[in-house]
GROMACS .gro file of C-alpha atoms in nm:
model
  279
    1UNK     CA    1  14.708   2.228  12.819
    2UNK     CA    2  14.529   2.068  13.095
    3UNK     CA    3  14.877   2.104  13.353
    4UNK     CA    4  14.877   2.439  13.229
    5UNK     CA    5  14.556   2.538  13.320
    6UNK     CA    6  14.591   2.368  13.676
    7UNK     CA    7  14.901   2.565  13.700
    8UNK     CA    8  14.741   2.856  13.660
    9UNK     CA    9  14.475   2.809  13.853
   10UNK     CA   10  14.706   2.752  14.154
   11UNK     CA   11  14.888   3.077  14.114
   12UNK     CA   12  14.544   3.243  14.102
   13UNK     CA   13  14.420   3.042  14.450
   14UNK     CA   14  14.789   3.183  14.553
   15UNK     CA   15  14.721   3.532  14.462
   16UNK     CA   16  14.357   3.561  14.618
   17UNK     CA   17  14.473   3.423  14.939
   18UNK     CA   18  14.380   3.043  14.901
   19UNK     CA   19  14.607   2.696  14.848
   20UNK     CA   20  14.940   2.650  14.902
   21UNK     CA   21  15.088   2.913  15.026
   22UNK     CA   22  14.812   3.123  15.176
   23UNK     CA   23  14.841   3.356  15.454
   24UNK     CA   24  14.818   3.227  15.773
   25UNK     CA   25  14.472   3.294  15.988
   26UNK     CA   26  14.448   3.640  16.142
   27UNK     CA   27  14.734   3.813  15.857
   28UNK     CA   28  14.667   4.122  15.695
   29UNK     CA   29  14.586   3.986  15.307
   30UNK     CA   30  14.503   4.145  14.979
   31UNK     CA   31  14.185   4.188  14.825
   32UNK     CA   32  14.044   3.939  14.681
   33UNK     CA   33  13.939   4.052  14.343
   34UNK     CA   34  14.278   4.176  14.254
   35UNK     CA   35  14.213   4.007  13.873
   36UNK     CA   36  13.919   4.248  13.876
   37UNK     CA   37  14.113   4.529  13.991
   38UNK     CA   38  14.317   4.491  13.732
   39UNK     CA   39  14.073   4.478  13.467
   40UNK     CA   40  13.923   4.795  13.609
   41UNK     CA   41  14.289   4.942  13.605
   42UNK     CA   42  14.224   4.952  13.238
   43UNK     CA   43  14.030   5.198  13.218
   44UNK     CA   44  14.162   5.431  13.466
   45UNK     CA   45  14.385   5.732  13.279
   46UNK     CA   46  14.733   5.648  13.334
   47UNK     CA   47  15.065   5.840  13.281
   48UNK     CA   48  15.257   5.749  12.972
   49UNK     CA   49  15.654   5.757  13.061
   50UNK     CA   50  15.750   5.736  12.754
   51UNK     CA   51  15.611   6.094  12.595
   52UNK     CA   52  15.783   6.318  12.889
   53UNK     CA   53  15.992   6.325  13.166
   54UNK     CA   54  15.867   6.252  13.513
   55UNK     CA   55  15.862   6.622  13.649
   56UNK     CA   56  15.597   6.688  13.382
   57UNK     CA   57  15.449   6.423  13.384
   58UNK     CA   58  15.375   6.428  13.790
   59UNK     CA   59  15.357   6.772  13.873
   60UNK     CA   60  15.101   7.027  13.893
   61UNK     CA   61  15.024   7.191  13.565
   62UNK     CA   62  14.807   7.502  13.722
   63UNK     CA   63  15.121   7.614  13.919
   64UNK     CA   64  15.448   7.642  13.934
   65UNK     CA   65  15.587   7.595  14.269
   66UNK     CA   66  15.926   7.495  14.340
   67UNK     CA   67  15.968   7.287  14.689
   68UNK     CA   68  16.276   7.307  14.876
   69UNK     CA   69  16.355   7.099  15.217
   70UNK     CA   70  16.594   7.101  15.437
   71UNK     CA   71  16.749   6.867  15.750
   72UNK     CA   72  16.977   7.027  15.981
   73UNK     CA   73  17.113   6.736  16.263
   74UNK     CA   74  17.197   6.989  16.531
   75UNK     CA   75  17.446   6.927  16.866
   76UNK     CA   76  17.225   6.785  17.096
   77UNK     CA   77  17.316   7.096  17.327
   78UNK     CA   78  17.226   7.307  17.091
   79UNK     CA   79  16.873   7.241  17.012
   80UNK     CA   80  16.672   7.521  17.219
   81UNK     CA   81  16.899   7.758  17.075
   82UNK     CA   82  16.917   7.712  16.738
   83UNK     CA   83  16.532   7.651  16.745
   84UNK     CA   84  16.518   8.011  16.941
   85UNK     CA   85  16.740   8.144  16.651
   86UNK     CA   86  16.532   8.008  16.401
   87UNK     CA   87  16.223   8.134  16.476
   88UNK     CA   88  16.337   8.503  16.531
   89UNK     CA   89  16.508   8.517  16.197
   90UNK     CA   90  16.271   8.270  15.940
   91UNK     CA   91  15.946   8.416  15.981
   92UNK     CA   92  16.113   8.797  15.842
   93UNK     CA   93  16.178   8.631  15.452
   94UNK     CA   94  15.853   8.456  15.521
   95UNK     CA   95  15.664   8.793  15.566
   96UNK     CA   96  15.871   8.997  15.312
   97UNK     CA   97  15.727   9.044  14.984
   98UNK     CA   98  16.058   9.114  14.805
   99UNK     CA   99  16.131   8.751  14.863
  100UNK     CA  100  15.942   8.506  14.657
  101UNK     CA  101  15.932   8.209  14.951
  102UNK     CA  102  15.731   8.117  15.177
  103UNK     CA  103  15.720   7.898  15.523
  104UNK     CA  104  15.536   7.576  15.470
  105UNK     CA  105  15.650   7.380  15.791
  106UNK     CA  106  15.910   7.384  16.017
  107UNK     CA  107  15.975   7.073  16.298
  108UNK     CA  108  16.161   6.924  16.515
  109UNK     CA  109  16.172   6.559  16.495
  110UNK     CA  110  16.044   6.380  16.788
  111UNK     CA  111  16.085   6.015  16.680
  112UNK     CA  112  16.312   5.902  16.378
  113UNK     CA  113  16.678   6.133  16.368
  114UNK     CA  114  16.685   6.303  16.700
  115UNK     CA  115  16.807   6.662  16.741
  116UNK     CA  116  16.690   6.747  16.403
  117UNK     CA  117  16.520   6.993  16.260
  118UNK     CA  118  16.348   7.024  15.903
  119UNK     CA  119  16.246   7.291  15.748
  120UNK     CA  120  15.979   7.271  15.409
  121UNK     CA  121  15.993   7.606  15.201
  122UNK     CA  122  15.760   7.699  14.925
  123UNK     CA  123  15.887   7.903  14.587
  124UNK     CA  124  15.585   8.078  14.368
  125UNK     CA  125  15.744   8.093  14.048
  126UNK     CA  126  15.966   7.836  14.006
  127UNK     CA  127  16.371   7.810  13.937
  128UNK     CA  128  16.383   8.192  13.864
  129UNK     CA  129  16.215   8.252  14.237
  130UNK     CA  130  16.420   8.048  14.400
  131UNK     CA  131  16.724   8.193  14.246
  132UNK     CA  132  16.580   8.538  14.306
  133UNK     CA  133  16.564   8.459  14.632
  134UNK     CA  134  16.935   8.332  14.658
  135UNK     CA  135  17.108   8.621  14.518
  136UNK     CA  136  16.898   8.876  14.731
  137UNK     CA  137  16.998   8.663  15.086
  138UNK     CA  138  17.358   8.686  14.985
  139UNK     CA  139  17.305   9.096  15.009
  140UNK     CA  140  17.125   9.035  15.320
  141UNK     CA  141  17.363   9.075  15.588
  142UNK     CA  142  17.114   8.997  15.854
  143UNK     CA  143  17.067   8.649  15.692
  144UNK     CA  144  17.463   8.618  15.649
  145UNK     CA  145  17.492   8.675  16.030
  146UNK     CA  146  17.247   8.386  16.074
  147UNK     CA  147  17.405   8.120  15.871
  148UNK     CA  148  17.743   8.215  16.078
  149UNK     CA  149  17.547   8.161  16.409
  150UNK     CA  150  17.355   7.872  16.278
  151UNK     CA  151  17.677   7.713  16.120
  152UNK     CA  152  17.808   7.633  16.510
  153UNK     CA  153  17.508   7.439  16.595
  154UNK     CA  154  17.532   7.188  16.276
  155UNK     CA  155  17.651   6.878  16.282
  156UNK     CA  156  17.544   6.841  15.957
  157UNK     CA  157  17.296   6.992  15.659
  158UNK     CA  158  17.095   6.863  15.325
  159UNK     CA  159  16.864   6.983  15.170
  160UNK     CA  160  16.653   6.915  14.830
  161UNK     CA  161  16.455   6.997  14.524
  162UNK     CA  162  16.102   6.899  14.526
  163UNK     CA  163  15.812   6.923  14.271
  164UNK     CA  164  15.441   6.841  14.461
  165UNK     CA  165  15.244   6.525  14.350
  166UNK     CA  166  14.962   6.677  14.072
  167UNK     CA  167  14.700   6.435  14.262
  168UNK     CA  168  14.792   6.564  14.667
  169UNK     CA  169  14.699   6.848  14.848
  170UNK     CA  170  14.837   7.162  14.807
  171UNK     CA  171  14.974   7.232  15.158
  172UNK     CA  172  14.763   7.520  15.308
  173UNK     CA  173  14.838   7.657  15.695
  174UNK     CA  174  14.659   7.403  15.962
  175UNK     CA  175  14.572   7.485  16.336
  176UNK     CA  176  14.687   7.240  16.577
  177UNK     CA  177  14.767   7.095  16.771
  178UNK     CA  178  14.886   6.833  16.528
  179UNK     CA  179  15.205   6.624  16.512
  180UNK     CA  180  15.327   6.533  16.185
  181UNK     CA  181  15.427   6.229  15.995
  182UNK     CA  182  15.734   6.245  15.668
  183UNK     CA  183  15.704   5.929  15.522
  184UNK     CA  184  16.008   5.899  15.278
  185UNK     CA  185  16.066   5.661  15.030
  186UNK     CA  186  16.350   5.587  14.833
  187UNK     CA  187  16.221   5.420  14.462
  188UNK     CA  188  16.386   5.208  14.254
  189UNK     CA  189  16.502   5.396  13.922
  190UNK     CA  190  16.266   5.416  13.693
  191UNK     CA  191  15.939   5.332  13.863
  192UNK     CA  192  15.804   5.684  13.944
  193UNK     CA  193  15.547   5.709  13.667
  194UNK     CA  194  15.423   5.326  13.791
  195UNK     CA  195  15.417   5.520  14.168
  196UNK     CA  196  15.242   5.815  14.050
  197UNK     CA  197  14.937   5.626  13.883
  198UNK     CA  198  14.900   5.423  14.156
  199UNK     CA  199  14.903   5.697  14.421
  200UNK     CA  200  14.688   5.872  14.186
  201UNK     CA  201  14.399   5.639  14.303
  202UNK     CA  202  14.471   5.535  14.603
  203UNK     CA  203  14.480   5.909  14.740
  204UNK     CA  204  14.096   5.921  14.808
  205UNK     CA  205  14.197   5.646  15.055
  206UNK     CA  206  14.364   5.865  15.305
  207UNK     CA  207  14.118   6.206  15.282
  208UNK     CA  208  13.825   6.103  15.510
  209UNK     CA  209  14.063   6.276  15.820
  210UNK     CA  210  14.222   6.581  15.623
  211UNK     CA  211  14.558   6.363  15.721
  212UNK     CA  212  14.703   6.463  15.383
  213UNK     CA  213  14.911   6.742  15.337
  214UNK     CA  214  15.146   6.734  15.089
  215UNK     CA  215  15.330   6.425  14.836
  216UNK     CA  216  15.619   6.530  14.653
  217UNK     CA  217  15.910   6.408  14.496
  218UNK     CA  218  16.262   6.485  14.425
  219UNK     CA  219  16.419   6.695  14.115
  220UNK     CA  220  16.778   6.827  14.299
  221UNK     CA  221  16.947   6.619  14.548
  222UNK     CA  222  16.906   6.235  14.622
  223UNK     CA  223  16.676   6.122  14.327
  224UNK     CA  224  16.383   5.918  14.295
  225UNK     CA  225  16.242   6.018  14.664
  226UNK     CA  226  15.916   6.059  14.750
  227UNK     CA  227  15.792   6.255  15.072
  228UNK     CA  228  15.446   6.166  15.192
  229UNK     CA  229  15.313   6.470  15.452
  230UNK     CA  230  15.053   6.341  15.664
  231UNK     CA  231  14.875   6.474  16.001
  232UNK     CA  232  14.732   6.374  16.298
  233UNK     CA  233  14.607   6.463  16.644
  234UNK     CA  234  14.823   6.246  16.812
  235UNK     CA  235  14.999   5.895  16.792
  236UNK     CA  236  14.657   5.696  16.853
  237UNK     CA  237  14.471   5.885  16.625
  238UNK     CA  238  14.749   5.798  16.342
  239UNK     CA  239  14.724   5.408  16.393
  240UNK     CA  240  14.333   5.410  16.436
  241UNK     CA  241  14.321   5.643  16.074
  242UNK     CA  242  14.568   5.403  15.911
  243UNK     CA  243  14.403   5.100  15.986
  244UNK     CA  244  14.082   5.246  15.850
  245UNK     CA  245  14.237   5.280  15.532
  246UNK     CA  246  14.313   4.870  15.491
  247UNK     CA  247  13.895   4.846  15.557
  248UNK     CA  248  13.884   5.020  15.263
  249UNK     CA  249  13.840   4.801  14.937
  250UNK     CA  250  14.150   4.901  14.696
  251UNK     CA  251  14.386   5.010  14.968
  252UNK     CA  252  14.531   4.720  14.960
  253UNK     CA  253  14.587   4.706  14.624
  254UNK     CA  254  14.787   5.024  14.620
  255UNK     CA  255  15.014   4.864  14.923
  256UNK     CA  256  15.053   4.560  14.706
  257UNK     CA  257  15.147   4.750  14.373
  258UNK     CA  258  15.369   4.996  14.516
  259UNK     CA  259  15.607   4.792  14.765
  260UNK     CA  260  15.758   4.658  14.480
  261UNK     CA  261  15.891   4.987  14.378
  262UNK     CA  262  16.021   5.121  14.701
  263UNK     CA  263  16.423   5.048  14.777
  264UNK     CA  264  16.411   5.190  15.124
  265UNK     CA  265  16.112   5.396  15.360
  266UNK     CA  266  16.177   5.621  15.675
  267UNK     CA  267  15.917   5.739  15.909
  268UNK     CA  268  15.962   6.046  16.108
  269UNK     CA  269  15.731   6.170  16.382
  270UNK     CA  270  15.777   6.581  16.377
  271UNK     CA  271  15.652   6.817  16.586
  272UNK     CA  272  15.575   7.163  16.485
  273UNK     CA  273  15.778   7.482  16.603
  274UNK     CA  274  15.603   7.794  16.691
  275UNK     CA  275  15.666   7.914  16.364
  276UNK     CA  276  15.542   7.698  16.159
  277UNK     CA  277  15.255   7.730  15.978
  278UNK     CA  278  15.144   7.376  15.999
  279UNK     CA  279  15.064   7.347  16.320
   0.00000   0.00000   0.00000
């Protein structure tokens, strides 16, 4: 009894950052009470994955928006045209009622996958607007003659499904001039409901700066994604607003729950075509 109890109180010196083991001087650590935190985690509501699937579970209940986004790698030579193309053509579906879409952001990406462009589309009503919305472009000959044109630019196209985070931001138009930050992560199977109840708290971390615009996560496409949709002035303003959040107590404890889940994370640095109504 005795070893065990010195055992464990060596993995709890470990886990607050003292003994063997501990971070060196200087290193970004973890909070110290994360035994507390836990205990207080208790009592926080959490998402049951075993009643429902995710998409329920996670997603807005007051709406029902349907996400859609898209990454076209253009020819390097291409760029300025195909941007030019863009915006003459997008913005008509965006302003026509008989479609049910709408223009949430469009970008280039300035660091991350060069000569790209991503577009983020919005569909009020669901499944049955979106496929609304697919049968009337395929009548539209105006759109068919901008896929053809837009087709010689590509090197190559995805696109997917996305349902938005219950506990983010609904993304609403933004004056600039802003760049913009897609953080993407890839999760291990299974852990989105542990992601989602964790981000659920750890959201009122990242508000003080209005840098949140949008979290969602995949339902179509490559599975078990996450897109984070964040905002700043410019580059200093993101790294002086990010390390604000780690002076926050319980930040940390979100960073240390959630790496665990993530199989792979991509940064891209966007920044917003004329367009766009992020800007």
């Amino acid at each position: 009894m005795a070893a065990g109890a010195r055992g464990g109180s060596a993995a709890l010196r470990r886990l607050r950052g003292g003994g063997a083991g501990a971070a060196p001087r200087g290193a970004r650590g973890y909070s110290r009470d994360v035994e507390g935190s836990w205990f207080r985690s208790l009592f926080v509501h959490k998402v049951d994955p075993r009643k429902d699937a995710h998409s329920n579970l996670l997603s807005k209940k007051e709406t029902s928006n349907l996400y859609k986004i898209q990454f076209h790698n253009v020819k390097p030579e291409c760029l300025e045209a195909y941007n030019q193309l863009t915006e003459e053509v997008l913005p008509k579906l965006h302003s026509d009622p008989d479609y049910p879409c709408d223009l949430v952001g469009n970008w280039n990406t300035w660091y991350g996958e060069q000569d790209q462009a991503v577009h983020l589309w919005r569909f009020s009503g669901g499944y049955p607007a979106l496929m609304d919305c697919m049968n009337k472009l395929r009548q539209n000959q105006e759109y068919l003659d901008f896929r053809k044109e837009r087709s010689r630019m590509l090197l190559s196209r995805r696109n997917q499904l996305l349902l938005e985070f219950s506990f983010w931001n609904e993304p609403q138009p933004r004056q600039g001039p802003n760049i913009y930050e897609l953080r993407t992560y890839k999760l291990k199977p299974g852990t989105m409901i542990e992601w989602g109840n964790n981000w659920a708290r750890a959201i009122k971390y990242r508000q003080e700066n209005q840098e949140a615009v949008g979290g969602f996560f995949s339902q179509i496409g490559e599975l078990y994604v996450v897109h984070h949709l964040w905002a700043y002035r410019d580059l200093q303003s993101r790294e002086e607003t990010r390390n604000a959040a780690w002076r926050k107590r319980g930040w940390d404890e979100n960073v240390y729950y959630t790496v665990p889940l993530i199989r792979t994370m991509e940064s891209r640095i966007m920044i917003p075509l004329k367009i766009s109504p992020l800007q």
